[in-house]
Amino acid sequence: MELLALEFACFAYLTAAAAYMTGIAYPSDWTRRLGPWALGTAFVLQSLSVVLHVIDTGVIPVEGFTEGLAFFAWLLVATYVFVQRKQEVSVLAAAIAPMAFLFTLLAIEFYSERTVLPESWQTPWLTVHVTLAFLGNAVFGLAFVVSLVYLVQERLLKSHRRAWMIRRLPALETMDRLGYLFLFWGFPLLSLGMVSGGVWALSMLGKFWTWEPREILSVITWVLYAGLLEFRLVGGLRGKRAAYLTILGFMVLVVSYIAVTLISVPGARHGGVYTS
Amino acid sequence: MSRQLSILGLNHRTAPVELREKLAMTEGRGEGVLASLLTHDHIEEVVLLSTCNRVEIVYCSREGPIETEEMTGFLVEGTGLSVDECVPYLYSFENREAVRHLFRVASSLDSMVVGEPQILGQMKEQFDASVDAHSAGPVLHRVFHKSFSVAKRVRSETGIASRTVSVASTAVDLASHIFESLEGRTVLLIGAGDMGETAARHFQGAGVKDIMVANRTFENGVALARELGGTPIPLERLSNYLPLADLVVGSAGGGEMLSAKEVKGLMRERKGRAVFFIDVAVPRNFDPAINKIDGAYLYDMDDLSSVVEENLEERQREAVKGEAIVEGEVDHFWLWFEKLGVIPTIVALREYAEEIRNQELERTVAKLNGISEEDRIRIDHMTRSIVNKLLHRPTSVLKREVRPDEETRMLSAVRKLFSLEDEL
C-alpha cells in the first residue's frame, strides 16, 4: 500500500511538473488548474505513504538514502504549499515538482533495498532530528530555487529581451525578500536539527559528538549559512551576490549529504546507508 | 420582405486622416445626420459610430440594401464634401458580414492598435446616444449588446490586451518586475521633457509616492514639479538626491547626464538596492555602461521600443484567437437574426405552447389512475383546442395585421414575452 501510494504520488508529481513547466512557456487555463491540482494530489498521496510507513515501522521513512530524498521532497513540497498560501510563487513549483518527481522515482526504484534500523537507534530523537534537519534543508532548498529564479530574472532584465519571460517571473525584489526570509527560517531549523542530532547520538551511543565526517560537514554547512545570514542581516548583502551565495550554500549542503552517504565508513550512522 | 443589416463607413486603413476628420460625427452634425437617416423610408434602425479612426453608419433596413451613393449622401451631409469624393474610401458590409465587422470593431480586432480598450467605451456611448434619439430598435439593440459581450469575452479569454504597447506603460510594467510594488517609491525626473512627464504620470498611476524634478532651467522644473505634485531640485545638486530615487527617468536635452562611474558610487551608497534607469532622451542621458552595474537596470528608448514591438506581435498572435471567438459568436447571432421573422416566431410560439400542454397533460393523466382511453382522448382534445383558441388571435395578428415598420418591434416583443429567445 505504502509503495502504491508513493507510485501514484510520483506520477502525480510528473503531471504537476509538466503542467507547471508548460505553464511558464505557454500559460493557459488548464496549466493553471492542473498544476496545483496535481501537486496537491501528489502531496496527499505521499503523505499517505509516509503515514503508512510510520504505522508499519514506527519510524519515518528515512532508512534508505533514496527514501530520505523522497522524504526531503515531501517536506520541500509542504513548505512550498505553506509559502504559496501567503505569497504567489507558483513559478517555484516548476522547479520543485520535477525535483519531487525525481526523488520519489528514485525511492520507488530502490524500494526493495530498504534497511531495517537497529532497535537501539529507533528513539523519538531520530524523528525529531531528521524532521528538523530535513525541514531546514527544505527551506534552504526553497531559498536555492528563489535564488535561481532571481538570477534568471536578473539576466532577462539586463538583456532587454524576451519581455514575455520577464512578465512570467516574479519581481526581483520579491525573490530577494523570499531568499532572505527562507534563510532566516531555515537557519534555526538547521541548528535545532543539529542539536537534536547530538541528543540522538547521546541517547544511542552515549556521545554527543563523534567526529564523524557527516558531523564535520554539517558544522561547515552551519557556519556557511550562519555567515550568509549574518551578511544579509547586518552587512546589507542582497541581490545577485546574495543569490549566488545562497546557491553555493545549498550545493555544499547537497554535495556533503551525497558524498558522506557514498563514502560512508563502516559504523557510520548517517546518510541512510547504515553499514554497521 | 427581407430585413437587412448593413454597415457603411471608412476607417484608418481605408481613408486618410484628413477625410476622417471632416466626416467625424461631431455632436451637432451627428444628430442632424441621424435625423435625416430616420426620414428614409426603408431605414428602420440606425446607429452612428464615430471615433478618430472610423466613421460608420450601422443600419437596419427593409426591402433590401440601400444604394451606396444614397447612403453616402447621409455620410457627407453638412461637410461640404461630395459623394464621389468619399465613395472610393468606403467599405460596406451586409448582414452576416456586418455582424462580424461590428463584433470585430467592439473587440478591438479592427483597431489601429489591436486590443486598445477605448473603442468599447466609445461604442457604448454612441449606441446610448442612438437609443436616446430613438433610432436604435430591437435588432441593433441586440447586435450591439451582443458585440459588447463578445468584446468582453475576447478580452478575458485571449491575451489581446494583456501587453503594454506604449513606451511609458512598458516602463511601468518592467519596473513592476524589478520592484515588488511601486507604492511609496520615489521617481527622479531629469529634464522636463514630454516623454519624461508622461512616464512620471504613468508611475504615479502605479502608486509611486514622490517625484523629484531636476531641470537645467530651474523655473521649468518648478512648473513641471508643481503640475505633478512633486518637488523641484537644482540640477547641480543631483548627486545629493540621486540615492533617494528608485526610478530615474532621463528626458533632458543635451546628452549624457550620468556616467557609469557616478552610478557605481550611487549603488554603493544605496547598498545595492536596485535602481531602474529609464532613458527616454535622444541623445541619451545615461551612459549605456550603467546597465552592466549590479542592481542598476537601464532601458533606453530603443530597448523600450523593442519590448513594445514584441508586445504588439504577441497581441497580433492573440488576435487570431479573438477572431475565432468572433466567428463562433457571429454564427450564433445569425441564427437568432434569421429566426426574427413572422413564420419562425409563430412556429416557436406553437412549439412552446405544445410543450406546456404535453407536460400538463401527462401530469394530470398520471394522477387520474384508471381513466379510460376514451376519456384520455377527450382530455387531449380539450387541451388542444384551448391552446389553439388562445393562440389563434396573436397568430393571425402577426400574420396579417402588423404594419411592416412595426414588425420587428412586435416580433421582438412576442419573443421576449414568451421567452422564445435562444440563449445568446
XYZ file of C-alpha atoms in Angstrom:
700
model
C 0.000 0.000 0.000
C 2.749 2.366 1.007
C 4.633 1.754 -2.220
C 1.465 2.017 -4.278
C 0.640 5.399 -2.750
C 4.181 6.544 -3.462
C 3.953 5.347 -7.060
C 0.754 7.291 -7.634
C 2.327 10.302 -5.919
C 5.314 10.006 -8.234
C 3.050 10.007 -11.275
C 1.116 12.984 -9.949
C 4.396 14.851 -9.387
C 5.303 14.171 -13.011
C 1.963 15.565 -14.120
C 2.436 18.619 -11.908
C 5.960 19.134 -13.242
C 4.711 19.010 -16.825
C 1.853 21.390 -16.076
C 3.974 23.938 -14.222
C 6.780 23.860 -16.754
C 4.395 24.152 -19.690
C 2.673 26.921 -17.773
C 5.782 29.074 -17.955
C 6.218 28.749 -21.688
C 2.546 28.509 -22.687
C 0.330 29.632 -19.833
C -3.287 28.643 -20.227
C -6.298 27.915 -18.098
C -5.611 24.234 -17.957
C -1.992 24.603 -16.853
C -3.124 26.996 -14.157
C -5.684 24.493 -12.929
C -3.820 21.240 -13.483
C -0.566 22.272 -11.790
C -1.881 22.961 -8.276
C -4.350 20.106 -8.544
C -1.712 17.528 -9.479
C 0.788 18.819 -6.954
C -1.839 18.765 -4.217
C -2.854 15.217 -5.112
C 0.762 14.099 -5.183
C 1.366 15.641 -1.801
C -1.670 13.974 -0.244
C -0.654 10.606 -1.709
C 2.900 10.909 -0.492
C 1.655 11.975 2.938
C -0.435 8.810 2.959
C 2.628 6.745 2.114
C 4.603 8.418 4.910
C 1.814 7.747 7.412
C 1.571 4.120 6.316
C 5.303 3.759 6.716
C 5.213 5.178 10.236
C 2.341 2.863 11.182
C 4.211 -0.093 9.699
C 7.684 0.524 11.074
C 7.334 3.098 13.839
C 9.843 5.445 12.219
C 9.662 7.996 9.442
C 10.768 6.774 6.003
C 14.424 7.766 6.090
C 16.157 4.400 6.432
C 17.461 4.356 2.862
C 19.342 7.104 1.043
C 16.740 7.450 -1.687
C 13.887 7.192 0.774
C 15.500 10.058 2.610
C 15.487 12.038 -0.629
C 11.795 11.319 -1.131
C 11.087 12.381 2.447
C 13.053 15.549 1.766
C 10.969 16.179 -1.359
C 7.827 15.721 0.732
C 8.949 18.408 3.177
C 10.004 20.646 0.297
C 6.561 20.416 -1.246
C 4.987 21.001 2.170
C 6.975 24.190 2.724
C 6.195 25.307 -0.819
C 2.471 24.778 -0.263
C 2.730 26.695 3.009
C 4.512 29.616 1.358
C 2.261 29.634 -1.706
C -0.755 30.226 0.534
C 0.766 33.504 1.669
C 2.564 34.634 -1.444
C 2.120 33.884 -5.133
C 5.277 31.947 -6.014
C 3.861 29.249 -8.263
C 6.829 29.655 -10.600
C 8.870 27.831 -7.913
C 6.688 24.798 -8.426
C 8.182 24.463 -11.908
C 11.459 23.540 -10.171
C 10.049 21.791 -7.101
C 7.656 19.433 -8.849
C 10.341 17.894 -11.099
C 12.620 17.526 -8.087
C 9.876 15.768 -6.138
C 9.203 13.541 -9.134
C 12.852 12.552 -9.437
C 13.308 11.847 -5.729
C 10.145 9.798 -5.370
C 11.077 7.883 -8.526
C 14.458 7.020 -7.008
C 12.783 5.953 -3.784
C 10.473 3.645 -5.733
C 13.344 2.226 -7.806
C 15.378 1.323 -4.728
C 12.447 0.445 -2.549
C 13.488 -3.189 -2.024
C 16.876 -2.183 -0.710
C 15.381 -0.869 2.451
C 17.462 -1.426 5.517
C 15.897 -2.001 8.872
C 17.241 0.170 11.593
C 18.742 -1.428 14.662
C 16.310 -1.328 17.604
C 18.575 0.857 19.707
C 18.524 3.650 17.070
C 14.807 3.940 16.955
C 14.301 6.585 19.569
C 11.921 9.518 19.146
C 15.025 11.679 18.751
C 15.610 10.117 15.361
C 12.295 11.502 14.118
C 12.871 14.871 15.747
C 16.397 15.155 14.403
C 15.705 14.068 10.862
C 12.478 16.054 10.545
C 14.053 19.268 11.801
C 17.231 18.853 9.786
C 15.329 17.968 6.623
C 12.840 20.764 7.166
C 15.770 23.156 7.462
C 17.209 21.717 4.266
C 13.854 22.013 2.530
C 13.592 25.682 3.444
C 17.155 26.158 2.185
C 16.028 24.310 -0.912
C 13.359 26.942 -1.455
C 15.957 29.656 -0.885
C 18.034 27.932 -3.558
C 15.161 27.861 -6.031
C 14.172 31.502 -5.489
C 17.821 32.478 -5.912
C 17.898 30.632 -9.230
C 14.741 32.410 -10.347
C 16.262 35.691 -9.171
C 19.319 35.155 -11.344
C 17.240 34.219 -14.373
C 15.024 37.273 -13.954
C 18.064 39.477 -13.356
C 19.677 38.287 -16.545
C 16.471 38.755 -18.514
C 16.030 42.305 -17.266
C 19.589 43.178 -18.148
C 19.358 41.596 -21.585
C 16.422 43.833 -22.639
C 14.954 40.912 -24.475
C 12.287 38.286 -24.004
C 9.928 40.585 -22.142
C 7.314 37.821 -22.250
C 9.510 35.752 -19.975
C 10.170 38.666 -17.617
C 6.437 39.019 -17.274
C 6.011 35.435 -16.158
C 8.549 35.574 -13.361
C 8.012 37.440 -10.095
C 9.721 40.748 -9.337
C 13.411 40.664 -8.440
C 12.680 42.248 -5.110
C 10.144 39.548 -4.259
C 12.696 36.835 -4.949
C 15.330 38.670 -2.939
C 12.987 39.119 0.005
C 11.919 35.479 -0.073
C 15.519 34.330 -0.345
C 16.278 36.244 2.804
C 13.140 35.008 4.542
C 13.951 31.372 3.775
C 17.492 31.770 5.102
C 16.068 33.371 8.196
C 13.726 30.431 8.846
C 15.969 27.691 7.584
C 18.830 28.549 9.867
C 17.139 27.929 13.245
C 15.658 24.714 11.861
C 19.084 23.542 10.771
C 20.539 24.492 14.155
C 17.813 22.654 16.046
C 18.259 19.697 13.712
C 21.935 19.541 14.564
C 21.408 19.840 18.308
C 18.700 17.176 18.263
C 21.093 15.006 16.229
C 23.591 15.311 19.034
C 20.943 14.394 21.548
C 20.037 11.362 19.454
C 23.672 10.299 19.328
C 23.867 10.796 23.064
C 20.831 8.606 23.676
C 22.156 5.965 21.322
C 25.932 5.997 21.676
C 26.342 7.929 24.903
C 28.293 10.556 22.994
C 27.116 13.925 21.703
C 29.854 14.294 19.140
C 31.798 11.577 17.359
C 33.961 13.369 14.757
C 32.209 11.541 12.013
C 32.644 13.175 8.527
C 28.982 13.938 8.233
C 29.053 15.799 11.507
C 32.038 17.842 10.466
C 30.423 18.718 7.143
C 27.223 19.650 8.963
C 29.122 22.105 11.070
C 30.814 23.555 7.988
C 27.409 23.985 6.341
C 26.081 25.550 9.502
C 28.949 28.035 9.650
C 28.419 28.862 5.969
C 24.744 29.588 6.452
C 25.425 31.489 9.664
C 27.850 33.688 7.737
C 25.406 34.172 4.871
C 22.608 35.114 7.234
C 24.901 37.474 9.117
C 25.906 39.212 5.883
C 22.312 39.629 4.832
C 21.131 40.698 8.257
C 23.892 43.134 9.134
C 26.083 43.569 6.084
C 23.232 44.526 3.760
C 24.113 41.725 1.354
C 21.379 41.471 -1.265
C 20.599 40.918 -4.870
C 22.805 38.963 -7.212
C 25.627 38.258 -4.791
C 23.246 37.022 -2.131
C 21.625 34.775 -4.728
C 24.975 33.304 -5.789
C 25.981 32.613 -2.196
C 22.623 31.041 -1.390
C 23.038 28.726 -4.356
C 26.565 27.890 -3.275
C 25.401 27.146 0.266
C 22.785 24.735 -0.930
C 25.223 22.990 -3.275
C 27.579 22.403 -0.344
C 24.646 21.020 1.598
C 23.656 18.608 -1.172
C 27.193 17.563 -2.028
C 28.039 16.846 1.589
C 24.870 14.802 2.018
C 25.570 12.707 -1.060
C 29.313 12.437 -0.548
C 29.059 11.304 3.025
C 26.441 8.758 2.077
C 28.508 7.303 -0.722
C 31.789 7.186 1.150
C 30.302 6.346 4.500
C 32.709 4.345 6.563
C 31.611 1.172 8.331
C 29.862 2.024 11.529
C 28.843 5.431 10.362
C 25.247 6.019 11.186
C 24.400 8.766 8.774
C 23.184 9.340 5.314
C 20.772 6.469 5.288
C 23.056 3.650 4.227
C 23.695 2.013 7.506
C 26.779 -0.028 7.091
C 27.022 -1.306 10.599
C -39.995 41.177 -47.087
C -36.339 40.960 -46.333
C -34.763 42.657 -43.392
C -31.215 43.737 -43.888
C -28.429 44.693 -41.505
C -25.797 46.884 -43.158
C -22.753 48.954 -42.369
C -21.306 51.711 -44.496
C -18.171 53.515 -43.398
C -14.481 54.105 -43.530
C -11.593 53.643 -41.132
C -7.898 54.271 -40.624
C -6.995 51.635 -43.198
C -9.226 52.851 -45.991
C -9.200 56.614 -45.584
C -6.635 59.315 -44.791
C -6.945 61.206 -41.554
C -7.975 64.440 -43.342
C -11.081 62.761 -44.683
C -11.883 61.048 -41.370
C -11.633 64.371 -39.588
C -14.109 66.007 -41.957
C -16.582 63.144 -41.741
C -16.401 62.767 -37.954
C -19.854 62.914 -36.405
C -19.339 65.835 -34.102
C -22.144 66.406 -31.640
C -24.280 68.776 -33.696
C -23.682 67.113 -37.046
C -24.271 63.593 -35.741
C -27.752 64.484 -34.536
C -28.641 66.026 -37.862
C -27.395 63.022 -39.843
C -29.263 60.663 -37.570
C -32.463 62.638 -38.025
C -32.116 62.603 -41.827
C -31.388 58.888 -41.856
C -34.572 58.220 -39.925
C -36.631 60.042 -42.538
C -35.590 57.428 -45.090
C -38.496 55.124 -45.883
C -36.575 51.900 -45.697
C -34.394 52.560 -42.680
C -35.855 51.045 -39.525
C -32.988 51.468 -37.128
C -29.669 53.252 -37.220
C -26.603 53.874 -35.041
C -23.710 56.176 -35.896
C -20.183 55.181 -34.903
C -17.556 57.856 -34.982
C -14.083 57.740 -33.456
C -10.837 59.276 -34.586
C -10.157 56.124 -36.573
C -13.554 55.390 -38.068
C -16.908 56.751 -39.154
C -19.650 54.215 -39.774
C -23.388 54.077 -40.262
C -24.857 50.864 -38.867
C -28.440 50.441 -40.023
C -31.242 48.031 -40.392
C -33.422 48.368 -43.464
C -36.413 46.775 -45.088
C -36.719 45.946 -48.765
C -33.091 45.029 -49.260
C -29.946 47.128 -49.208
C -29.848 50.793 -49.999
C -27.572 52.101 -52.747
C -24.123 53.124 -51.522
C -24.408 56.514 -53.221
C -27.652 57.209 -51.469
C -26.219 56.273 -48.074
C -23.039 58.242 -48.719
C -25.239 61.271 -49.137
C -26.111 61.000 -45.469
C -22.489 60.469 -44.524
C -21.286 63.687 -46.169
C -24.251 65.757 -45.009
C -23.058 69.109 -43.728
C -19.405 68.542 -44.573
C -19.276 70.180 -47.967
C -17.756 67.029 -49.409
C -19.269 65.399 -52.445
C -20.435 61.814 -52.571
C -17.976 60.957 -55.338
C -15.056 62.201 -53.254
C -15.876 59.754 -50.489
C -17.034 56.638 -52.272
C -13.526 55.306 -53.102
C -12.667 55.215 -49.394
C -15.787 53.449 -48.239
C -16.475 49.887 -47.314
C -19.804 48.265 -46.779
C -20.896 45.068 -45.100
C -24.211 43.279 -45.319
C -25.930 41.007 -42.833
C -23.591 38.330 -41.509
C -20.574 40.295 -42.653
C -21.941 43.356 -40.908
C -22.398 41.410 -37.677
C -18.853 40.122 -37.925
C -17.498 43.593 -38.593
C -19.308 45.055 -35.603
C -18.094 42.271 -33.305
C -14.545 42.783 -34.547
C -14.699 46.530 -34.012
C -16.044 46.151 -30.457
C -13.405 43.536 -29.658
C -10.737 45.935 -30.846
C -9.622 43.477 -33.528
C -10.160 46.139 -36.158
C -8.372 48.885 -34.224
C -5.189 50.631 -35.250
C -3.575 49.332 -32.051
C -5.136 45.902 -31.718
C -6.515 45.354 -28.237
C -6.765 49.012 -27.258
C -9.548 49.363 -24.704
C -11.109 52.714 -25.650
C -13.183 51.553 -28.599
C -15.644 49.605 -26.465
C -16.441 52.635 -24.311
C -16.846 54.817 -27.389
C -19.207 52.312 -28.976
C -21.317 52.115 -25.827
C -21.547 55.889 -25.639
C -22.608 56.262 -29.235
C -25.062 53.425 -29.023
C -26.612 55.068 -25.967
C -26.869 58.318 -27.915
C -28.816 56.474 -30.619
C -31.059 54.938 -28.008
C -31.752 58.406 -26.657
C -32.544 59.592 -30.155
C -34.878 56.577 -30.576
C -33.014 55.481 -33.655
C -31.888 52.094 -32.326
C -34.522 49.368 -32.316
C -34.608 45.730 -31.285
C -32.209 44.441 -33.938
C -29.480 46.984 -33.286
C -30.081 46.663 -29.566
C -29.413 43.004 -29.874
C -26.425 43.221 -32.158
C -24.757 46.000 -30.168
C -25.273 44.423 -26.774
C -24.031 41.168 -28.213
C -20.959 42.914 -29.586
C -20.211 44.302 -26.124
C -20.349 40.866 -24.556
C -18.265 39.365 -27.374
C -15.694 42.098 -26.739
C -15.584 41.171 -23.076
C -15.137 37.515 -23.948
C -12.311 38.266 -26.347
C -10.648 40.447 -23.757
C -10.857 37.893 -20.982
C -10.190 34.754 -22.994
C -7.269 35.981 -25.060
C -4.158 37.941 -24.205
C -5.141 40.606 -26.713
C -4.984 43.398 -24.146
C -2.522 41.901 -21.707
C 0.539 43.582 -23.118
C 1.551 47.154 -22.773
C 2.008 48.893 -26.103
C 3.153 52.355 -25.105
C 6.681 53.223 -24.044
C 5.551 54.658 -20.708
C 3.310 51.777 -19.723
C 6.026 49.329 -20.762
C 8.431 51.116 -18.424
C 5.901 50.731 -15.594
C 5.475 47.065 -16.441
C 9.224 46.460 -16.350
C 9.545 48.418 -13.098
C 6.972 46.145 -11.513
C 9.236 43.201 -12.308
C 12.169 44.812 -10.579
C 10.300 46.159 -7.570
C 7.776 44.161 -5.646
C 5.464 47.140 -5.652
C 5.686 50.702 -6.880
C 3.743 52.030 -3.898
C 5.752 54.562 -1.965
C 8.680 54.609 -4.413
C 10.496 57.736 -5.436
C 10.984 58.871 -9.022
C 13.644 61.305 -10.069
C 12.923 63.078 -13.314
C 15.932 64.584 -15.038
C 14.767 67.112 -17.593
C 11.269 68.433 -18.101
C 10.612 66.794 -21.477
C 7.222 65.487 -22.537
C 8.272 61.856 -22.580
C 9.604 62.153 -19.062
C 6.411 63.744 -17.899
C 4.306 61.003 -19.472
C 6.448 58.356 -17.809
C 6.172 60.130 -14.460
C 2.394 60.235 -14.748
C 2.268 56.526 -15.516
C 4.420 55.827 -12.470
C 2.115 57.970 -10.351
C -0.782 55.941 -11.616
C 1.035 52.820 -10.447
C 1.397 54.162 -6.906
C 4.718 55.998 -6.907
C 4.799 58.431 -3.997
C 7.396 61.148 -4.515
C 8.521 62.782 -7.707
C 11.600 64.971 -7.849
C 12.257 67.100 -10.901
C 15.745 68.261 -11.799
C 15.899 70.550 -14.798
C 18.566 72.722 -16.321
C 16.213 75.697 -16.334
C 15.083 75.581 -12.735
C 11.840 77.510 -13.397
C 10.646 74.915 -15.905
C 11.469 72.233 -13.392
C 9.404 74.067 -10.783
C 6.482 74.356 -13.182
C 6.522 70.634 -14.003
C 7.029 69.653 -10.369
C 4.006 71.728 -9.441
C 1.944 70.072 -12.136
C 2.957 66.610 -10.961
C 2.695 67.407 -7.279
C 6.432 66.779 -6.915
C 9.479 68.612 -5.671
C 11.870 70.612 -7.859
C 15.560 70.134 -7.149
C 18.528 72.052 -8.531
C 20.373 70.116 -11.210
C 23.763 70.935 -9.640
C 22.729 69.028 -6.521
C 21.639 65.954 -8.469
C 24.165 63.672 -6.801
C 22.742 64.509 -3.371
C 19.247 63.497 -4.367
C 20.072 60.575 -6.633
C 20.437 57.976 -3.853
C 16.846 58.657 -2.770
C 15.416 57.641 -6.116
C 14.334 54.108 -7.022
C 13.443 55.130 -10.545
C 15.403 57.659 -12.552
C 13.887 58.985 -15.765
C 16.068 60.927 -18.186
C 14.342 63.190 -20.693
C 16.737 66.122 -20.797
C 18.221 67.605 -23.921
C 21.973 67.878 -24.310
C 23.309 64.369 -23.952
C 24.860 62.482 -21.095
C 23.884 63.485 -17.567
C 25.016 60.386 -15.662
C 28.156 58.297 -16.136
C 28.647 54.682 -15.167
C 31.235 55.783 -12.619
C 28.750 58.008 -10.834
C 26.222 55.190 -10.753
C 28.797 52.820 -9.274
C 29.216 55.220 -6.381
C 25.471 55.588 -6.171
C 24.945 51.831 -5.904
C 27.447 51.655 -3.060
C 25.571 54.393 -1.296
C 22.285 52.565 -1.813
C 23.867 49.340 -0.523
C 22.946 47.559 -3.716
C 19.230 48.413 -3.612
C 18.004 48.315 -7.195
C 17.555 51.399 -9.359
C 15.664 51.474 -12.615
C 17.053 53.961 -15.125
C 14.737 54.906 -17.964
C 16.356 56.935 -20.679
C 13.746 58.445 -22.970
C 16.024 61.220 -24.175
C 17.669 61.379 -27.588
C 20.638 61.820 -27.435
C 20.728 59.586 -24.413
C 21.117 60.963 -20.886
C 22.585 57.866 -19.289
C 25.808 56.045 -20.078
C 24.862 52.649 -21.584
C 27.514 51.008 -19.372
C 25.250 51.685 -16.386
C 23.312 48.568 -17.339
C 26.381 46.463 -16.519
C 26.424 47.585 -12.884
C 24.886 45.243 -10.344
C 21.461 46.399 -9.238
C 21.204 49.071 -11.947
C 18.790 48.377 -14.782
C 18.921 50.696 -17.753
C 16.425 50.833 -20.579
C 16.746 53.431 -23.301
C 14.215 54.377 -25.945
C 15.326 51.598 -28.292
C 15.120 48.952 -25.582
C 11.629 50.040 -24.589
C 10.531 50.228 -28.216
C 11.728 46.716 -28.886
C 9.683 45.474 -25.929
C 6.670 47.365 -27.295
C 7.326 45.737 -30.663
C 7.418 42.310 -29.090
C 4.188 43.024 -27.222
C 2.465 44.157 -30.397
C 3.460 40.929 -32.108
C 2.062 38.998 -29.186
C -1.189 40.922 -29.451
C -1.379 40.012 -33.120
C -0.992 36.354 -32.220
C -3.694 36.635 -29.587
C -5.899 38.435 -32.078
C -6.112 35.187 -34.069
C -7.805 33.564 -31.078
C -10.071 36.593 -30.847
C -11.104 36.134 -34.482
C -12.098 32.548 -33.748
C -14.278 33.657 -30.824
C -15.901 36.305 -33.014
C -16.570 33.734 -35.740
C -18.432 31.463 -33.334
C -20.465 34.321 -31.939
C -21.418 35.526 -35.416
C -22.840 32.081 -36.214
C -24.805 32.154 -33.023
C -26.136 35.622 -33.559
C -27.038 34.936 -37.117
C -29.216 32.044 -36.069
C -31.222 34.430 -33.953
C -31.386 37.096 -36.628
C -32.725 34.708 -39.245
C -35.392 33.494 -36.874
C -36.618 37.017 -36.366
C -39.346 36.571 -38.981
C -43.071 36.016 -38.722
C -43.139 32.314 -39.528
C -40.257 31.246 -37.257
C -41.812 33.225 -34.433
C -45.216 31.608 -34.862
C -43.617 28.172 -35.047
C -41.649 28.871 -31.883
C -44.764 30.113 -30.126
C -46.674 26.980 -31.080
C -43.860 24.709 -30.002
C -43.714 26.452 -26.678
C -47.475 26.067 -26.117
C -47.423 22.419 -27.243
C -44.617 21.643 -24.841
C -46.562 23.035 -21.890
C -49.750 21.271 -22.991
C -47.974 17.918 -23.187
C -46.333 18.311 -19.820
C -49.561 19.220 -18.047
C -51.495 16.513 -19.850
C -49.061 13.828 -18.790
C -49.042 15.005 -15.214
C -52.833 15.038 -14.990
C -53.335 11.675 -16.690
C -50.824 10.118 -14.339
C -52.791 11.360 -11.334
C -56.157 10.184 -12.628
C -55.421 6.498 -12.244
C -57.628 4.125 -14.077
C -59.150 6.506 -16.588
C -60.402 5.030 -19.823
C -58.653 5.529 -23.147
C -61.733 7.354 -24.340
C -61.527 9.873 -21.513
C -57.863 10.369 -22.132
C -58.510 11.250 -25.763
C -61.244 13.607 -24.673
C -58.912 15.447 -22.342
C -56.306 15.571 -25.068
C -58.779 17.160 -27.449
C -59.894 19.680 -24.895
C -56.360 20.884 -24.098
C -55.533 21.068 -27.734
C -58.475 23.260 -28.510
C -57.709 25.573 -25.574
C -54.220 26.083 -26.906
C -55.422 26.624 -30.438
C -58.030 29.131 -29.445
C -55.612 31.024 -27.247
C -53.035 31.245 -29.986
C -55.420 31.950 -32.820
C -55.635 35.696 -32.359
C -51.954 36.538 -31.800
C -51.084 34.295 -34.725
C -53.448 35.959 -37.131
C -52.429 39.411 -35.961
C -48.780 38.549 -36.593
C -49.627 37.120 -39.999
C -51.771 39.885 -41.342
C -52.247 42.944 -39.315
C -48.806 44.183 -38.341
C -47.542 47.200 -40.208
C -44.151 46.484 -41.772
C -42.376 49.201 -39.810
C -43.752 47.789 -36.578
C -42.966 44.212 -37.362
C -39.504 43.958 -35.859
C -40.616 45.544 -32.646
C -43.680 43.332 -32.429
C -41.829 40.102 -33.162
C -39.156 41.008 -30.703
C -41.826 41.708 -28.086
C -43.548 38.383 -28.702
C -40.286 36.509 -28.430
C -39.457 38.294 -25.250
C -42.905 37.901 -23.650
C -42.892 34.154 -24.186
C -39.172 33.718 -23.629
C -38.758 32.292 -27.099
C -35.278 33.787 -27.279
C -32.405 31.457 -27.713
C -29.653 31.881 -25.235
C -27.476 34.461 -26.873
